[in-house]
């Protein structure tokens, strides 16, 4: 009979940001795909203001893994307790806490305490699990620190929007088209090449070569998690458009009695180093940022519409409405 082992880990990082701003980023898990490099998608299942429960898809050691987490949030104490439900073997239990300390005006410290219990009979797997946990912890601390230090302009650096199309036709062929991203070259105007691999059915890795509006080509890479029964595909571009630091979103196919609504939601984080490329050298920072927001909204929106248009033809029915929200 193997003996379980408890592994305790403690991490901390200082940020040039107010404690309240840093705590807000820890508490709002829905924004983690934009700030945490390993996080592909987070979906909150329950939230009552004090306790929440969410599903997180994240890259762990080159494999996309799903975790189900419960948390208790203490906004006054800037502390979050968490516990993972049904962790993957060889981990038998996993939990810990986030805590934000104010060091001085405009400076704060983020502490992460983790405790995982491991099956003692699986030494090699246990070592890999500890290494994955440590890599994830440092990635989270680093991502949250960088985001917190942009707190004054973070709202201006993030852009969220949705494109949708109304189709009088069945949902199944539309979802099939969106799922089959490997078939997009020659069918989607800006996609020149597409490579797709599946870790397991419905969990995809993609690499696309895209045509930019100036005639040049650029590559994007990403992860997608597909839910056929719900008509959803959530995604994150781990190598996004050159003007973006992060890009996540969701394709959704919603049937009703008269047809189907197909939508694509985008959440993007502008890359500050690239913002100066719009509208040109010498522009005021505010003008550069506003121009970059408009340009990204235009380019990313046009690309998603370029996918939606052939999807409607694939369904075999005419487009009735095309709109942006």
PDB file of N, CA and C in Angstrom, residues 271-305:
ATOM      1  N   UNK A 271      -0.765  44.863 -27.514  1.00  0.00           N
ATOM      2  CA  UNK A 271       0.653  44.837 -27.185  1.00  0.00           C
ATOM      3  C   UNK A 271       1.153  46.285 -27.197  1.00  0.00           C
ATOM      4  N   UNK A 272       1.486  46.797 -26.027  1.00  0.00           N
ATOM      5  CA  UNK A 272       1.912  48.204 -25.932  1.00  0.00           C
ATOM      6  C   UNK A 272       3.126  48.519 -26.800  1.00  0.00           C
ATOM      7  N   UNK A 273       4.005  47.544 -26.986  1.00  0.00           N
ATOM      8  CA  UNK A 273       5.211  47.783 -27.789  1.00  0.00           C
ATOM      9  C   UNK A 273       4.859  48.003 -29.258  1.00  0.00           C
ATOM     10  N   UNK A 274       3.694  47.484 -29.679  1.00  0.00           N
ATOM     11  CA  UNK A 274       3.301  47.603 -31.092  1.00  0.00           C
ATOM     12  C   UNK A 274       2.290  48.719 -31.331  1.00  0.00           C
ATOM     13  N   UNK A 275       1.762  49.313 -30.260  1.00  0.00           N
ATOM     14  CA  UNK A 275       0.717  50.327 -30.405  1.00  0.00           C
ATOM     15  C   UNK A 275       1.190  51.510 -31.241  1.00  0.00           C
ATOM     16  N   UNK A 276       2.467  51.884 -31.109  1.00  0.00           N
ATOM     17  CA  UNK A 276       3.000  53.025 -31.834  1.00  0.00           C
ATOM     18  C   UNK A 276       2.999  52.880 -33.340  1.00  0.00           C
ATOM     19  N   UNK A 277       2.731  51.678 -33.828  1.00  0.00           N
ATOM     20  CA  UNK A 277       2.665  51.486 -35.273  1.00  0.00           C
ATOM     21  C   UNK A 277       1.403  52.103 -35.870  1.00  0.00           C
ATOM     22  N   UNK A 278       0.435  52.456 -35.013  1.00  0.00           N
ATOM     23  CA  UNK A 278      -0.801  53.082 -35.482  1.00  0.00           C
ATOM     24  C   UNK A 278      -1.042  54.358 -34.691  1.00  0.00           C
ATOM     25  N   UNK A 279      -1.264  55.510 -35.293  1.00  0.00           N
ATOM     26  CA  UNK A 279      -1.333  55.766 -36.735  1.00  0.00           C
ATOM     27  C   UNK A 279       0.011  56.075 -37.371  1.00  0.00           C
ATOM     28  N   UNK A 280       1.093  56.186 -36.582  1.00  0.00           N
ATOM     29  CA  UNK A 280       2.400  56.456 -37.171  1.00  0.00           C
ATOM     30  C   UNK A 280       3.301  57.100 -36.151  1.00  0.00           C
ATOM     31  N   UNK A 281       4.600  57.170 -36.443  1.00  0.00           N
ATOM     32  CA  UNK A 281       5.551  57.761 -35.488  1.00  0.00           C
ATOM     33  C   UNK A 281       5.197  59.201 -35.163  1.00  0.00           C
ATOM     34  N   UNK A 282       5.408  59.563 -33.914  1.00  0.00           N
ATOM     35  CA  UNK A 282       5.216  60.949 -33.514  1.00  0.00           C
ATOM     36  C   UNK A 282       3.829  61.275 -33.016  1.00  0.00           C
ATOM     37  N   UNK A 283       2.889  60.340 -33.085  1.00  0.00           N
ATOM     38  CA  UNK A 283       1.532  60.607 -32.607  1.00  0.00           C
ATOM     39  C   UNK A 283       1.524  60.643 -31.084  1.00  0.00           C
ATOM     40  N   UNK A 284       0.569  61.363 -30.519  1.00  0.00           N
ATOM     41  CA  UNK A 284       0.411  61.382 -29.066  1.00  0.00           C
ATOM     42  C   UNK A 284       0.020  59.989 -28.583  1.00  0.00           C
ATOM     43  N   UNK A 285       0.472  59.568 -27.374  1.00  0.00           N
ATOM     44  CA  UNK A 285       0.158  58.224 -26.883  1.00  0.00           C
ATOM     45  C   UNK A 285      -1.336  57.912 -26.894  1.00  0.00           C
ATOM     46  N   UNK A 286      -2.176  58.859 -26.483  1.00  0.00           N
ATOM     47  CA  UNK A 286      -3.618  58.604 -26.462  1.00  0.00           C
ATOM     48  C   UNK A 286      -4.155  58.366 -27.867  1.00  0.00           C
ATOM     49  N   UNK A 287      -3.646  59.154 -28.834  1.00  0.00           N
ATOM     50  CA  UNK A 287      -4.072  58.978 -30.222  1.00  0.00           C
ATOM     51  C   UNK A 287      -3.595  57.646 -30.770  1.00  0.00           C
ATOM     52  N   UNK A 288      -2.350  57.254 -30.424  1.00  0.00           N
ATOM     53  CA  UNK A 288      -1.827  55.965 -30.862  1.00  0.00           C
ATOM     54  C   UNK A 288      -2.686  54.823 -30.343  1.00  0.00           C
ATOM     55  N   UNK A 289      -3.047  54.894 -29.055  1.00  0.00           N
ATOM     56  CA  UNK A 289      -3.834  53.830 -28.449  1.00  0.00           C
ATOM     57  C   UNK A 289      -5.229  53.759 -29.051  1.00  0.00           C
ATOM     58  N   UNK A 290      -5.875  54.902 -29.242  1.00  0.00           N
ATOM     59  CA  UNK A 290      -7.206  54.921 -29.841  1.00  0.00           C
ATOM     60  C   UNK A 290      -7.176  54.366 -31.260  1.00  0.00           C
ATOM     61  N   UNK A 291      -6.131  54.738 -32.017  1.00  0.00           N
ATOM     62  CA  UNK A 291      -6.007  54.239 -33.386  1.00  0.00           C
ATOM     63  C   UNK A 291      -5.764  52.738 -33.400  1.00  0.00           C
ATOM     64  N   UNK A 292      -4.949  52.247 -32.457  1.00  0.00           N
ATOM     65  CA  UNK A 292      -4.679  50.815 -32.382  1.00  0.00           C
ATOM     66  C   UNK A 292      -5.941  50.039 -32.025  1.00  0.00           C
ATOM     67  N   UNK A 293      -6.749  50.574 -31.110  1.00  0.00           N
ATOM     68  CA  UNK A 293      -8.010  49.919 -30.752  1.00  0.00           C
ATOM     69  C   UNK A 293      -8.926  49.815 -31.972  1.00  0.00           C
ATOM     70  N   UNK A 294      -9.050  50.915 -32.716  1.00  0.00           N
ATOM     71  CA  UNK A 294      -9.913  50.898 -33.906  1.00  0.00           C
ATOM     72  C   UNK A 294      -9.383  49.915 -34.950  1.00  0.00           C
ATOM     73  N   UNK A 295      -8.066  49.939 -35.149  1.00  0.00           N
ATOM     74  CA  UNK A 295      -7.482  49.078 -36.164  1.00  0.00           C
ATOM     75  C   UNK A 295      -7.661  47.600 -35.807  1.00  0.00           C
ATOM     76  N   UNK A 296      -7.389  47.239 -34.553  1.00  0.00           N
ATOM     77  CA  UNK A 296      -7.539  45.851 -34.117  1.00  0.00           C
ATOM     78  C   UNK A 296      -8.996  45.417 -34.213  1.00  0.00           C
ATOM     79  N   UNK A 297      -9.909  46.305 -33.788  1.00  0.00           N
ATOM     80  CA  UNK A 297     -11.337  45.985 -33.900  1.00  0.00           C
ATOM     81  C   UNK A 297     -11.714  45.712 -35.353  1.00  0.00           C
ATOM     82  N   UNK A 298     -11.177  46.517 -36.262  1.00  0.00           N
ATOM     83  CA  UNK A 298     -11.487  46.361 -37.682  1.00  0.00           C
ATOM     84  C   UNK A 298     -10.899  45.062 -38.240  1.00  0.00           C
ATOM     85  N   UNK A 299      -9.610  44.807 -37.952  1.00  0.00           N
ATOM     86  CA  UNK A 299      -8.931  43.646 -38.525  1.00  0.00           C
ATOM     87  C   UNK A 299      -9.482  42.339 -37.970  1.00  0.00           C
ATOM     88  N   UNK A 300      -9.582  42.246 -36.649  1.00  0.00           N
ATOM     89  CA  UNK A 300     -10.061  41.005 -36.039  1.00  0.00           C
ATOM     90  C   UNK A 300     -11.528  40.768 -36.405  1.00  0.00           C
ATOM     91  N   UNK A 301     -12.328  41.841 -36.417  1.00  0.00           N
ATOM     92  CA  UNK A 301     -13.729  41.704 -36.828  1.00  0.00           C
ATOM     93  C   UNK A 301     -13.850  41.235 -38.260  1.00  0.00           C
ATOM     94  N   UNK A 302     -13.025  41.799 -39.163  1.00  0.00           N
ATOM     95  CA  UNK A 302     -13.076  41.400 -40.565  1.00  0.00           C
ATOM     96  C   UNK A 302     -12.691  39.925 -40.731  1.00  0.00           C
ATOM     97  N   UNK A 303     -11.696  39.485 -39.960  1.00  0.00           N
ATOM     98  CA  UNK A 303     -11.272  38.094 -40.056  1.00  0.00           C
ATOM     99  C   UNK A 303     -12.366  37.138 -39.579  1.00  0.00           C
ATOM    100  N   UNK A 304     -13.062  37.482 -38.498  1.00  0.00           N
ATOM    101  CA  UNK A 304     -14.124  36.585 -38.032  1.00  0.00           C
ATOM    102  C   UNK A 304     -15.308  36.593 -38.990  1.00  0.00           C
ATOM    103  N   UNK A 305     -15.610  37.759 -39.601  1.00  0.00           N
ATOM    104  CA  UNK A 305     -16.675  37.794 -40.608  1.00  0.00           C
ATOM    105  C   UNK A 305     -16.292  36.965 -41.831  1.00  0.00           C
TER     106      UNK A 305
END
